Short mmCIF file of N, CA and C in Angstrom, two decimals:
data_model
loop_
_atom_site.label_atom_id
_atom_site.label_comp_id
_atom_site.label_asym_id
_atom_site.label_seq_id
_atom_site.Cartn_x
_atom_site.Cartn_y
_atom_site.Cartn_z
N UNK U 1 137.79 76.83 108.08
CA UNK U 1 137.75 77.50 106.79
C UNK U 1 136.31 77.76 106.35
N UNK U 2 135.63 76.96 106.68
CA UNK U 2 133.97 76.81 106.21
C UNK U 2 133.53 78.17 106.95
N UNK U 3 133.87 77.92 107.99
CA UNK U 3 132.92 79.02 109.05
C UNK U 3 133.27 80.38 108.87
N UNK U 4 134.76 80.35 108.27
CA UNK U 4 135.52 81.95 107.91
C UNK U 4 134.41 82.16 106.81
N UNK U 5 133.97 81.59 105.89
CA UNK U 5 133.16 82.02 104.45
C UNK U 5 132.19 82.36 104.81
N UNK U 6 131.64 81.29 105.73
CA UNK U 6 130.11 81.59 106.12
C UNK U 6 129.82 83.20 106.69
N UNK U 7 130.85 83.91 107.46
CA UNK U 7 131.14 84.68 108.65
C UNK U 7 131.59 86.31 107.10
N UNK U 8 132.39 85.62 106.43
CA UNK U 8 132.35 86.76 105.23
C UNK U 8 131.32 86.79 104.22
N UNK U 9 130.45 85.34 104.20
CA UNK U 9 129.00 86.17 103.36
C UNK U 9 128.34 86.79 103.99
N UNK U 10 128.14 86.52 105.66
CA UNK U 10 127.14 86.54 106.77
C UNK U 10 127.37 88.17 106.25
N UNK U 11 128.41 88.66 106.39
CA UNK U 11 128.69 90.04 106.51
C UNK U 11 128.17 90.77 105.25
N UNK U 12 128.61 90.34 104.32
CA UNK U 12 128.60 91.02 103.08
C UNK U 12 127.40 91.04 102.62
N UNK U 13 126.28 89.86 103.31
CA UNK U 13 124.62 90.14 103.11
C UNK U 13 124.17 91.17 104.37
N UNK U 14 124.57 91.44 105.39
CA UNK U 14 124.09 92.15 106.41
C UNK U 14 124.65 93.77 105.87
N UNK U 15 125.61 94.33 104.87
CA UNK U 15 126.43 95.53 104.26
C UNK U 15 125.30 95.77 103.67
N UNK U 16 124.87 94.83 102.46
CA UNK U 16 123.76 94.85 101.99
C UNK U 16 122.61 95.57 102.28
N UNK U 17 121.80 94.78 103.12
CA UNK U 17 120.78 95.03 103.79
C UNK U 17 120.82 96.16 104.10
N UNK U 18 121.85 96.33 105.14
CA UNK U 18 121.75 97.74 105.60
C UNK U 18 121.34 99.16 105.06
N UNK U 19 122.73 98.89 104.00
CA UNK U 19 122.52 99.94 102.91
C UNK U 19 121.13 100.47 102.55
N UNK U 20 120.86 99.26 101.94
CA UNK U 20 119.38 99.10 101.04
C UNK U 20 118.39 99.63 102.52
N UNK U 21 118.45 99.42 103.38
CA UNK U 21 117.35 100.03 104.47
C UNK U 21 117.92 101.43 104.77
N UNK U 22 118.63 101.99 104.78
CA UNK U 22 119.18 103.05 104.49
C UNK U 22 118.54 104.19 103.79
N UNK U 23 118.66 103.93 102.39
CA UNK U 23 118.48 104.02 101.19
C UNK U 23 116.78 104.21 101.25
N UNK U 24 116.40 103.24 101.74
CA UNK U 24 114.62 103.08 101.74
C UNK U 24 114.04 103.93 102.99
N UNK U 25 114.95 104.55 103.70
CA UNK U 25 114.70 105.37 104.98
C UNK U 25 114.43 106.85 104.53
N UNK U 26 115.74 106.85 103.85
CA UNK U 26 115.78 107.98 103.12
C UNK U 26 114.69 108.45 101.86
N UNK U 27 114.52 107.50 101.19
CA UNK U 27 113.26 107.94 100.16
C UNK U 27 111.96 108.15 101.09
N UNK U 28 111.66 107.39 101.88
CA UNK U 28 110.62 107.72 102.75
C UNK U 28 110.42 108.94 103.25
N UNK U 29 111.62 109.34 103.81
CA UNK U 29 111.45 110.89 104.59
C UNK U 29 111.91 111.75 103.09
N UNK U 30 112.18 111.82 102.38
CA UNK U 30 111.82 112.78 100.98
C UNK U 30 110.88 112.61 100.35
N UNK U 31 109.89 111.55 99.92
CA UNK U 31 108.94 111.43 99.36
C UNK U 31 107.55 111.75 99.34
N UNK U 32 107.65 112.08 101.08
CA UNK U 32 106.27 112.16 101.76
C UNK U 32 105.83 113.61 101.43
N UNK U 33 104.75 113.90 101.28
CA UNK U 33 104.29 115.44 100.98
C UNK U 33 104.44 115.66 102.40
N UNK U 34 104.13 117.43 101.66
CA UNK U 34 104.36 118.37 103.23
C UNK U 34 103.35 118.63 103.83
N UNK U 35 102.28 118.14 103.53
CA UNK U 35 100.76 118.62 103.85
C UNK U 35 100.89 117.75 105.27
N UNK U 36 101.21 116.65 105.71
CA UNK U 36 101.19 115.63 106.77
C UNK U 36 101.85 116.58 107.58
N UNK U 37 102.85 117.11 107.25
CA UNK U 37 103.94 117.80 108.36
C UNK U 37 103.06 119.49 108.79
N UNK U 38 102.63 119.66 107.51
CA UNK U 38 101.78 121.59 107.68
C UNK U 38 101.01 121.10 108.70
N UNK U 39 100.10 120.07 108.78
CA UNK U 39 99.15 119.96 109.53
C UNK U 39 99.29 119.79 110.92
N UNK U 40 100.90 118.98 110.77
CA UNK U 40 101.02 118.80 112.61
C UNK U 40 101.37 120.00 112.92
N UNK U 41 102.42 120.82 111.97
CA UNK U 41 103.03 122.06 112.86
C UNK U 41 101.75 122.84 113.55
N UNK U 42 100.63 122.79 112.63
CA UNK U 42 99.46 123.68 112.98
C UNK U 42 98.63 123.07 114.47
N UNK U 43 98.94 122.40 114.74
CA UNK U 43 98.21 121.40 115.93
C UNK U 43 98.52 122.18 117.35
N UNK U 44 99.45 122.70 117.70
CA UNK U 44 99.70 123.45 119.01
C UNK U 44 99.05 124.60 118.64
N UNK U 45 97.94 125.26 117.99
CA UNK U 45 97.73 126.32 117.50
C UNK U 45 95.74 126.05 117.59
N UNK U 46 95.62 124.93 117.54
CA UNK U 46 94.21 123.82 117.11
C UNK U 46 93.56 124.43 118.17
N UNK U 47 93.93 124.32 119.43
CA UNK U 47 93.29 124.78 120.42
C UNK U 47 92.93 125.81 121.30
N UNK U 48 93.65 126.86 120.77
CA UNK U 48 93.64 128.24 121.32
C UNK U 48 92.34 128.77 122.02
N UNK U 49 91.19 128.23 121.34
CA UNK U 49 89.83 128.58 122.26
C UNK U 49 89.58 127.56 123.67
N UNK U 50 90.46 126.52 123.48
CA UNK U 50 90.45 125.86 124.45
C UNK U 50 91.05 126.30 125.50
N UNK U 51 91.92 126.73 125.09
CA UNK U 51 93.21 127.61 126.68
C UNK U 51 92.40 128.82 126.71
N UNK U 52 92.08 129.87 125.95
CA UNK U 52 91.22 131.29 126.31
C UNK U 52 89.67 131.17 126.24
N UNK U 53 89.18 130.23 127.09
CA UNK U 53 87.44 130.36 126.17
C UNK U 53 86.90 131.52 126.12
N UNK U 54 87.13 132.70 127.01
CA UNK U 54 86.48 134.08 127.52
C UNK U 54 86.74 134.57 126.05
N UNK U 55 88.81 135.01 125.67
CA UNK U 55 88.89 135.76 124.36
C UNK U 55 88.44 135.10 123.29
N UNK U 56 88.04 133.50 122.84
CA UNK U 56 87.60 133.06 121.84
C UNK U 56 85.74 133.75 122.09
N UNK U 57 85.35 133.59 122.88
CA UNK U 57 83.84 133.89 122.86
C UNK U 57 83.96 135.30 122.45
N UNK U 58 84.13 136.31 122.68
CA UNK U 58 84.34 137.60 122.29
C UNK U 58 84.69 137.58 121.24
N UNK U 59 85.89 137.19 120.78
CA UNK U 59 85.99 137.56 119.24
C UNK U 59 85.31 136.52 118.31
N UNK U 60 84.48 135.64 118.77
CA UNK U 60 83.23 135.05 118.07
C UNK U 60 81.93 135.84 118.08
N UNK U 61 81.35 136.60 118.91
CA UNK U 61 80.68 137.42 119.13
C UNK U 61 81.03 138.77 118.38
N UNK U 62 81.66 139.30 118.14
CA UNK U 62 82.74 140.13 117.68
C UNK U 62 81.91 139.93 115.66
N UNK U 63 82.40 138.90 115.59
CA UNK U 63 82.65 138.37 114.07
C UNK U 63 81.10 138.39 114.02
N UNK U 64 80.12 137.74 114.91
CA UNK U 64 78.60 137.66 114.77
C UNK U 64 78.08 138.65 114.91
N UNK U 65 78.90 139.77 115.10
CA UNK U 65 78.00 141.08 115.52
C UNK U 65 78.18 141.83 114.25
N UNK U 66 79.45 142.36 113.87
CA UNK U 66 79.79 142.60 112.86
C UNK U 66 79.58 142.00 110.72
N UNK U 67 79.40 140.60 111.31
CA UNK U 67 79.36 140.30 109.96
C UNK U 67 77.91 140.29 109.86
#
């Protein structure tokens, strides 16, 4: 009988918990600004002179000639 109680609080604190981590998962991923997220989307984009150095030098030259 003892161990049945123990085994139905065991549970009814682990429902708990859960929830509540749940709950705290969720405010986390709504709370956070979007600036963290703008910045990664922009990251496959960061390096473009790195993959073309030839067309980045030109249209740097380009901009120095012109401006």
């Amino acid at each position: 009988m003892a161990i049945e109680n123990l085994f139905d609080s065991a549970s009814s604190v682990m429902t708990v918990v859960s929830f509540t981590t749940f709950v705290g998962i969720l405010w986390w991923t709504f709370s956070r600004s979007n600036s963290d997220f703008d910045a990664a989307a922009r990251l496959p984009f960061a390096d473009d002179a790195l993959d073309y150095p030839a067309e980045a030098e030109m249209n740097l030259a380009k901009e120095h000639h012109h401006g």
